[in-house]
CSV table of C-alpha atoms in Angstrom, one decimal:
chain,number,residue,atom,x,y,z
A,782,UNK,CA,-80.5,-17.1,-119.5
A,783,UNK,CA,-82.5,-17.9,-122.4
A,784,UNK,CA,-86.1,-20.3,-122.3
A,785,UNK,CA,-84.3,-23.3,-123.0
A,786,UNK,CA,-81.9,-23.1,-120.8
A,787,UNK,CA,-84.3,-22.5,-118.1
A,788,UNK,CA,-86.6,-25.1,-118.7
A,789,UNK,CA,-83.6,-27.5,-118.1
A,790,UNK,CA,-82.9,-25.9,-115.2
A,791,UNK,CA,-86.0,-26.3,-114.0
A,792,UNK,CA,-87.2,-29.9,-114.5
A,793,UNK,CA,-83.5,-31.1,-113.8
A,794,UNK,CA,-84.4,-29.4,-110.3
A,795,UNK,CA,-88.2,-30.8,-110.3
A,796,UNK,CA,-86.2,-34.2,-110.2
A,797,UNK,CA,-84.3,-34.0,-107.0
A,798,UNK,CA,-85.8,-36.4,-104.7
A,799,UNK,CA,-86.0,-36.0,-101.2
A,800,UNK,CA,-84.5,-38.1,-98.5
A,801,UNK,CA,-86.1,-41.2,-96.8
A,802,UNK,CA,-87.3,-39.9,-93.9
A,803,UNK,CA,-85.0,-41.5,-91.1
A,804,UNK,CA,-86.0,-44.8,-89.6
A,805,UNK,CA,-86.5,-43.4,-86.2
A,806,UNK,CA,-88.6,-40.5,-87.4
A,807,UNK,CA,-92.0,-41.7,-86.3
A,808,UNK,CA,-90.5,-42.3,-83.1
A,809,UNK,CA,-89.2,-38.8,-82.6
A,810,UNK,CA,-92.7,-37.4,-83.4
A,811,UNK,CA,-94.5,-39.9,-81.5
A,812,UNK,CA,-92.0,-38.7,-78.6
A,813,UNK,CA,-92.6,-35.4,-78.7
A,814,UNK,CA,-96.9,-35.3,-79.2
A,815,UNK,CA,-96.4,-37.6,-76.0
A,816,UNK,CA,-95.2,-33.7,-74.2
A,817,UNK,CA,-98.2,-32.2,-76.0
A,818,UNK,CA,-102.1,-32.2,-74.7
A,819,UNK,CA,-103.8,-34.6,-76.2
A,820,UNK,CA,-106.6,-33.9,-79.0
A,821,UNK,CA,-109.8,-33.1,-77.8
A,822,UNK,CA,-112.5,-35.5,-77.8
A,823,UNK,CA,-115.4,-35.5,-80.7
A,824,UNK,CA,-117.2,-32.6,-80.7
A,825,UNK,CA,-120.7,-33.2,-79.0
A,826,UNK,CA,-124.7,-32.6,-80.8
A,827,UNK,CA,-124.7,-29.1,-80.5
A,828,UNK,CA,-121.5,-28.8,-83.1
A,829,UNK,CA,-122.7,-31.6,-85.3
A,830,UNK,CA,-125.6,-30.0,-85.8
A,831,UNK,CA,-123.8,-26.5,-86.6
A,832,UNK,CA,-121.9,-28.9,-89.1
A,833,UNK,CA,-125.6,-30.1,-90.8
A,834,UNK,CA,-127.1,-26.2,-90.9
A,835,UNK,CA,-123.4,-24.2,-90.9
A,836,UNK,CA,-126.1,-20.8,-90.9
A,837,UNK,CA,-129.5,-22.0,-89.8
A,838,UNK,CA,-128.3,-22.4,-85.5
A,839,UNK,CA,-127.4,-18.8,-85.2
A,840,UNK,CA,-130.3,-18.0,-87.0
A,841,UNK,CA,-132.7,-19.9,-85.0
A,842,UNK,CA,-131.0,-18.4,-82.0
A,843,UNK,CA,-131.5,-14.6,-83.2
A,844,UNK,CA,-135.3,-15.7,-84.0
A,845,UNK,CA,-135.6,-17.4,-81.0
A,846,UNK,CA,-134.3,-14.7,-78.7
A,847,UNK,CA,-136.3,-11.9,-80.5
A,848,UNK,CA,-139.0,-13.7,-79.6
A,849,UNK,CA,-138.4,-14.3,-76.1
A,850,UNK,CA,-137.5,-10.6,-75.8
A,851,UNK,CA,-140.9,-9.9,-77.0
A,852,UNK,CA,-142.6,-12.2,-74.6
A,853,UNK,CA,-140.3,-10.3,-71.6
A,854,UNK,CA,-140.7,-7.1,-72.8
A,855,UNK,CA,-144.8,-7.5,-73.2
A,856,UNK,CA,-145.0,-8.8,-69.9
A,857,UNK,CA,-143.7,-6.0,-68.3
A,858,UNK,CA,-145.1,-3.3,-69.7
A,859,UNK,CA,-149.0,-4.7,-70.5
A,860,UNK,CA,-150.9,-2.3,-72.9
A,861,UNK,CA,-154.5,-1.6,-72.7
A,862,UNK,CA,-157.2,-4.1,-72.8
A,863,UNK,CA,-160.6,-4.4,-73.9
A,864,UNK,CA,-161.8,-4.1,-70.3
A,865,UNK,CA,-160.5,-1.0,-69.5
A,866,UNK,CA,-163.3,1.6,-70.4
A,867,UNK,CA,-166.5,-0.3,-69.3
A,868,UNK,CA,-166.6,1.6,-66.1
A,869,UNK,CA,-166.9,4.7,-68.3
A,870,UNK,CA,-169.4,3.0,-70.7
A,871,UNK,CA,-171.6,1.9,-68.2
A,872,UNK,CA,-171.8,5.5,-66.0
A,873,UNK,CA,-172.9,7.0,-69.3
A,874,UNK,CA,-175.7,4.7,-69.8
A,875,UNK,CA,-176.7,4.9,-66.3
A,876,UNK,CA,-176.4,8.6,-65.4
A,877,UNK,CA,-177.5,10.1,-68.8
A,878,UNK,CA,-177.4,13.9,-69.0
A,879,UNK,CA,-179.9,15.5,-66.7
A,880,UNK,CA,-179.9,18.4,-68.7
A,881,UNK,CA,-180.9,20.5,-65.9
B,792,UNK,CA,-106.7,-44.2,-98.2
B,793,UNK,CA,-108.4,-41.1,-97.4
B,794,UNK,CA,-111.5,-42.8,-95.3
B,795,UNK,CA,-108.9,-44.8,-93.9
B,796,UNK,CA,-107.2,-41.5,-92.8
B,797,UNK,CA,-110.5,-40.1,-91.4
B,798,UNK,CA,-111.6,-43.3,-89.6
B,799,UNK,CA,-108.4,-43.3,-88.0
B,800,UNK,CA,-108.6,-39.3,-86.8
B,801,UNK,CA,-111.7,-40.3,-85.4
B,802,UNK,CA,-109.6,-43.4,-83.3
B,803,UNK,CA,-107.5,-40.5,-81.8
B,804,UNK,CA,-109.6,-38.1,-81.1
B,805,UNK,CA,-111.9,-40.3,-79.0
B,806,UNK,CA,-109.1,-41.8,-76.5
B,807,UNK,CA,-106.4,-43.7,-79.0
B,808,UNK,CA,-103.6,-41.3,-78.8
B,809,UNK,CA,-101.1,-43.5,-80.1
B,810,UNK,CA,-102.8,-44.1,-83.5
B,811,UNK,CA,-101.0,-40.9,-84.4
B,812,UNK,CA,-97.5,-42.7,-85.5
B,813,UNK,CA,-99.9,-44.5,-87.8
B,814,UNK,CA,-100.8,-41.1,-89.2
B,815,UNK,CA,-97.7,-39.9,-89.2
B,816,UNK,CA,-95.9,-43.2,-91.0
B,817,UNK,CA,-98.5,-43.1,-93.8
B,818,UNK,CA,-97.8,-39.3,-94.8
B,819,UNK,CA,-94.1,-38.6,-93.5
B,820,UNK,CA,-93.0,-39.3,-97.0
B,821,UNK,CA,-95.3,-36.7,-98.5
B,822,UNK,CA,-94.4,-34.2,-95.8
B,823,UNK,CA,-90.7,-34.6,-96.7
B,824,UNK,CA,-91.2,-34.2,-100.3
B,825,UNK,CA,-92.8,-31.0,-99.4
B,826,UNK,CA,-90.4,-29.6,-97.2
B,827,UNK,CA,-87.0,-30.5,-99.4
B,828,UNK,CA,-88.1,-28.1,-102.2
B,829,UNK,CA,-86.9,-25.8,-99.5
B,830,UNK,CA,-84.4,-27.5,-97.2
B,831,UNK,CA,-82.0,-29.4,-98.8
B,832,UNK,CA,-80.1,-29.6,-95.0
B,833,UNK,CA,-81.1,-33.4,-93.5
B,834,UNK,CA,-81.3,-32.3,-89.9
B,835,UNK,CA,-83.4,-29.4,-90.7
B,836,UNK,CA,-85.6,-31.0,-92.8
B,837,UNK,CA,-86.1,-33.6,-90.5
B,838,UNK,CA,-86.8,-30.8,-87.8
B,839,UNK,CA,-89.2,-29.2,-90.4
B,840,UNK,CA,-90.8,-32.5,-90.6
B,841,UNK,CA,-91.5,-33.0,-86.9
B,842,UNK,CA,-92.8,-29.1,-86.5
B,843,UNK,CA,-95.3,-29.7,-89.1
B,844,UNK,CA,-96.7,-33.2,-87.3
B,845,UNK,CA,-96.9,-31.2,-84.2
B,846,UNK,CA,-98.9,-28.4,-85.7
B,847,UNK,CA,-101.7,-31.4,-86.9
B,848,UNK,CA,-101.5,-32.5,-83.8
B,849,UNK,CA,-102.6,-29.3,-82.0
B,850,UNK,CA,-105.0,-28.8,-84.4
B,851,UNK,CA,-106.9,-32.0,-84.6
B,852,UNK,CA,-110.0,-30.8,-82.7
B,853,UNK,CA,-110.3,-28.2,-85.8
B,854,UNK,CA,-109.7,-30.3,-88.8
B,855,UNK,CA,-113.1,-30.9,-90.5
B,856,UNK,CA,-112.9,-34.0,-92.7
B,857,UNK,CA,-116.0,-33.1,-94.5
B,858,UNK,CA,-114.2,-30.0,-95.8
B,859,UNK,CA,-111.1,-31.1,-97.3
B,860,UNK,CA,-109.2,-34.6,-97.3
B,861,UNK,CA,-106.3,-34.6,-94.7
B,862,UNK,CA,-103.6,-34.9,-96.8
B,863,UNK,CA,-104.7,-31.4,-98.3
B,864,UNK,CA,-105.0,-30.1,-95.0
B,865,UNK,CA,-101.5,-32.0,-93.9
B,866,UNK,CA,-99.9,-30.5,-97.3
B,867,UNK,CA,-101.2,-26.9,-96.7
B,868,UNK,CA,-99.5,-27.0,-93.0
B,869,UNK,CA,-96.3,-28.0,-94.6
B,870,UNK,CA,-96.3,-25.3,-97.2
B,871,UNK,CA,-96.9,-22.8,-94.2
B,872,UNK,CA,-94.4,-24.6,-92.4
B,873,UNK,CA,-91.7,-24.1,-95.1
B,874,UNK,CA,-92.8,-20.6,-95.4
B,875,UNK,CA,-91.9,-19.4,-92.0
B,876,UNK,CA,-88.5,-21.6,-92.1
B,877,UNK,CA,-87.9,-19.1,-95.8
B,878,UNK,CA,-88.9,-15.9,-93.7
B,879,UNK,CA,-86.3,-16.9,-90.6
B,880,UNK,CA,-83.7,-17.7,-93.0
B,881,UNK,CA,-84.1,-14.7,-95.4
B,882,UNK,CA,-83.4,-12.6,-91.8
B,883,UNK,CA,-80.4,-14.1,-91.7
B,884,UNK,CA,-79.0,-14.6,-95.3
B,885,UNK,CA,-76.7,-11.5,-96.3
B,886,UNK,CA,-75.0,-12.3,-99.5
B,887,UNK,CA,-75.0,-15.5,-101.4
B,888,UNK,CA,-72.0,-15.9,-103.5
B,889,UNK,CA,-71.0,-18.2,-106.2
B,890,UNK,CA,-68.9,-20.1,-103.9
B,891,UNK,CA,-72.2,-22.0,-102.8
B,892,UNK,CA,-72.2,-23.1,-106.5
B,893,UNK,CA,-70.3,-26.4,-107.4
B,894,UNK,CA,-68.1,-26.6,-110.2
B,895,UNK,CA,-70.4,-28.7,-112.2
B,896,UNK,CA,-73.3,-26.5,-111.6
B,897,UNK,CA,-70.8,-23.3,-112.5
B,898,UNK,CA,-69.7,-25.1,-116.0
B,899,UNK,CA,-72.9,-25.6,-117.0
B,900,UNK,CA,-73.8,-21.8,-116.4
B,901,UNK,CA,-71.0,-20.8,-118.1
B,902,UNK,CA,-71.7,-22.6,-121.7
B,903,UNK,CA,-75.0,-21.8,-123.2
B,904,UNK,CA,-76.5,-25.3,-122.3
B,905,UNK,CA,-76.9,-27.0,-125.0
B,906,UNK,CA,-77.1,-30.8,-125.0
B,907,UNK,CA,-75.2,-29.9,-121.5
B,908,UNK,CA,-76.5,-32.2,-119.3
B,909,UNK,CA,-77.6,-30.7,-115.5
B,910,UNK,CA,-77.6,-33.2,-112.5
B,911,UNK,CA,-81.0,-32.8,-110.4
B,912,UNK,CA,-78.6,-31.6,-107.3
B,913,UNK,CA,-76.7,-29.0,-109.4
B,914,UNK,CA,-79.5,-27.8,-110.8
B,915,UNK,CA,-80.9,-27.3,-107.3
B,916,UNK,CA,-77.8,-25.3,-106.2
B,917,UNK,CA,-78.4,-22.8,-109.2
B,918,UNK,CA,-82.2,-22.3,-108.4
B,919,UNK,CA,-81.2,-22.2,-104.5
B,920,UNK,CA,-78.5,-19.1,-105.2
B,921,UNK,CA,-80.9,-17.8,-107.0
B,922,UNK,CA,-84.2,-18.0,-105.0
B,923,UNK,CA,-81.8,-15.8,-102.3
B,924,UNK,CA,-83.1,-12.9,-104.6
B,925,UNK,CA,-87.1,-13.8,-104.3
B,926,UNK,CA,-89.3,-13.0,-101.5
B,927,UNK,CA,-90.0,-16.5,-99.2
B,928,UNK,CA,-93.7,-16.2,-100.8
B,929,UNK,CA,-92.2,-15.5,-104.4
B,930,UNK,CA,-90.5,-18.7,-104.5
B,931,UNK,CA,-93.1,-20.6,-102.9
B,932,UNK,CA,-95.8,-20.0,-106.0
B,933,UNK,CA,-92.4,-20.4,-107.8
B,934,UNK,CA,-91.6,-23.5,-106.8
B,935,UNK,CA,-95.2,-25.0,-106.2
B,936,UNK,CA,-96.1,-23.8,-110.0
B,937,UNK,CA,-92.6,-24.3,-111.7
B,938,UNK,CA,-91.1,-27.6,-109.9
B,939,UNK,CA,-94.2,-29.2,-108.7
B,940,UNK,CA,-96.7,-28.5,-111.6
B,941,UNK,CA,-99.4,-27.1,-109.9
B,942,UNK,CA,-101.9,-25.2,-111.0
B,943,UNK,CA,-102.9,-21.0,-110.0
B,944,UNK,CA,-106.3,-22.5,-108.1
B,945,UNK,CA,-104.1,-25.5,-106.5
B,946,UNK,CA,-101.2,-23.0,-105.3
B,947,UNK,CA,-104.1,-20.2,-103.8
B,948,UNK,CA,-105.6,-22.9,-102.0
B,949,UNK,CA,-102.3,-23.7,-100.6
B,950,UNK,CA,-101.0,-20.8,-99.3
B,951,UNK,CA,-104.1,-19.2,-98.2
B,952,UNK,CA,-104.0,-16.8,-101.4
B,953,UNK,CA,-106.2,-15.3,-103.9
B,954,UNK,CA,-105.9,-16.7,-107.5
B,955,UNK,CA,-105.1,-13.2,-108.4
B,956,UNK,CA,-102.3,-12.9,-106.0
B,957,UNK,CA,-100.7,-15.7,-106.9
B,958,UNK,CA,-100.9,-14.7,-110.9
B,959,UNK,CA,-99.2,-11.6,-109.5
B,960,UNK,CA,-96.5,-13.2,-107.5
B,961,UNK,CA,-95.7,-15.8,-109.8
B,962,UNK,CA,-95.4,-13.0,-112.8
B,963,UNK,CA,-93.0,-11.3,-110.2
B,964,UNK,CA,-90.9,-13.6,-109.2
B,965,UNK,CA,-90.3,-15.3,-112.8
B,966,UNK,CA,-89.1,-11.8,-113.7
B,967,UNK,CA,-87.0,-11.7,-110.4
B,968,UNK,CA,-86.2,-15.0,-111.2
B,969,UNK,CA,-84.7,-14.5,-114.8
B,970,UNK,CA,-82.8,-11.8,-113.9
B,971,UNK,CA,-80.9,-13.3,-110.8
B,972,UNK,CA,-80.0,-16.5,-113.3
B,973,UNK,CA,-79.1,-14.4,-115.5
B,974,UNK,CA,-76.5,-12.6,-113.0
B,975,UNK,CA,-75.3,-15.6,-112.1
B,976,UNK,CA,-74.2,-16.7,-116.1
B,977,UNK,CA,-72.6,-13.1,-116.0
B,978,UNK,CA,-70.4,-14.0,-112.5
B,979,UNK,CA,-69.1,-17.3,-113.9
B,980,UNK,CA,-67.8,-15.8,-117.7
């Protein structure tokens, strides 16, 4: 089939209208959402917020549980503190040497 | 129209179910325009239709009006919708003859075209015999680019493909395309 041909076939079938949709068609849809769950209602803060800052919740999230982690993690296992060694410090300056 | 559209998604999504047929009365046109490029059977078009209303409405809760307007949401569904309707129908289509052709459509292969005039429905009997030879997803980007004018970034956006892809597909099936028109001249001579 050669170009020109094709082209005509082509925009003569661009022009084929479609049907009116039948009068009761709104009906028949309405009908059948009616056997369907409804929508769910508006989302509530916590997803329009996700909506605002799409990347900067989770984020916040990771940040924020990293942190508690830390705080956890800290608690239970306390390192050393500047009090430790005075008991040692102070029997050196009280029992020097006797270098008997 | 289209803060109309979202005002009144917001109505049924907070408690006014039935603003729905208002939805559905202000873009059942559109949706049948879609669908016809690829259902010319009234009943089935009409059932096409319904099953792409009922796909918005179970996915209300996820359509984000900030994103996209909803009749480019409501046109993508259709497009899937016909989609899957091609893929069902290509499992059962075996062999399309001429004899789906009508006589006007068959003399107007059969001479070379020139100055022949070509009715709108015979021309859509030719392109439907030979769209039996594309892939459901070739002649979608066919007939989204070639009937209905739109563009590579407008068809990927509909169909959920790459802009590449649909380069590809649509040099495919315009070569798929050519050649099944131009065994069908061959059948009628």
């Amino acid at each position: 089939m050669n170009e020109r041909k094709l082209r005509q076939l082509l925009v003569a079938s661009a022009l084929d209208s479609p049907p009116a949709p039948p009068a009761d068609f709104v009906a028949r849809v309405t009908a059948a959402t009616r056997r369907e769950p409804a929508p769910a209602a508006p989302p509530g803060i916590a997803h329009q917020l996700e909506l605002l800052f799409p990347r900067l919740a989770p984020v916040m999230l990771l940040v924020f549980g990293l942190c508690l982690a830390a705080y956890v993690g800290d608690a239970l296992m306390p390192g050393p503190d500047l009090s430790d060694g005075v008991p040692q410090l102070s029997n050196q300056w009280d029992f020097p040497n006797p270098g008997f | 129209m289209a803060n109309d559209d979202t005002e009144l998604l917001e109505q049924i999504r907070s408690g006014s179910p039935d603003q729905f047929s208002e939805l559905v009365r202000r873009h059942q046109a559109r949706v049948f325009a879609i669908l016809h490029r690829y259902e010319r059977d009234a009943h089935l078009l009409q059932d096409l239709a319904q099953e792409t209303f009922l796909k918005v409405w179970r996915a209300l809760d996820q359509f984000d009006s900030s994103r996209a307007p909803f009749e480019h949401w409501l046109s993508r569904i259709a497009v899937h919708v016909a989609l899957d309707h091609l893929r069902r129908r290509q499992r059962r289509i075996t062999e399309v003859g001429l004899p789906q052709i009508g006589e006007e459509a068959l003399n107007w292969l059969r001479h070379d075209g020139n100055g022949r005039e070509l009715a709108a429905r015979d021309a859509r009997e030719i392109l439907d015999a030979a769209f039996n030879h594309l892939s459901p997803a070739e002649r979608l980007v066919i007939t989204l680019m070639e009937l209905e004018g739109r563009s590579v970034k407008e068809t990927a956006t509909l169909t959920g493909s790459s802009g590449v892809a649909v380069r590809v597909r649509a040099m495919r099936a315009r070569r798929k395309l050519r050649a099944a028109l131009a065994r069908l001249e061959k059948e009628t001579k």
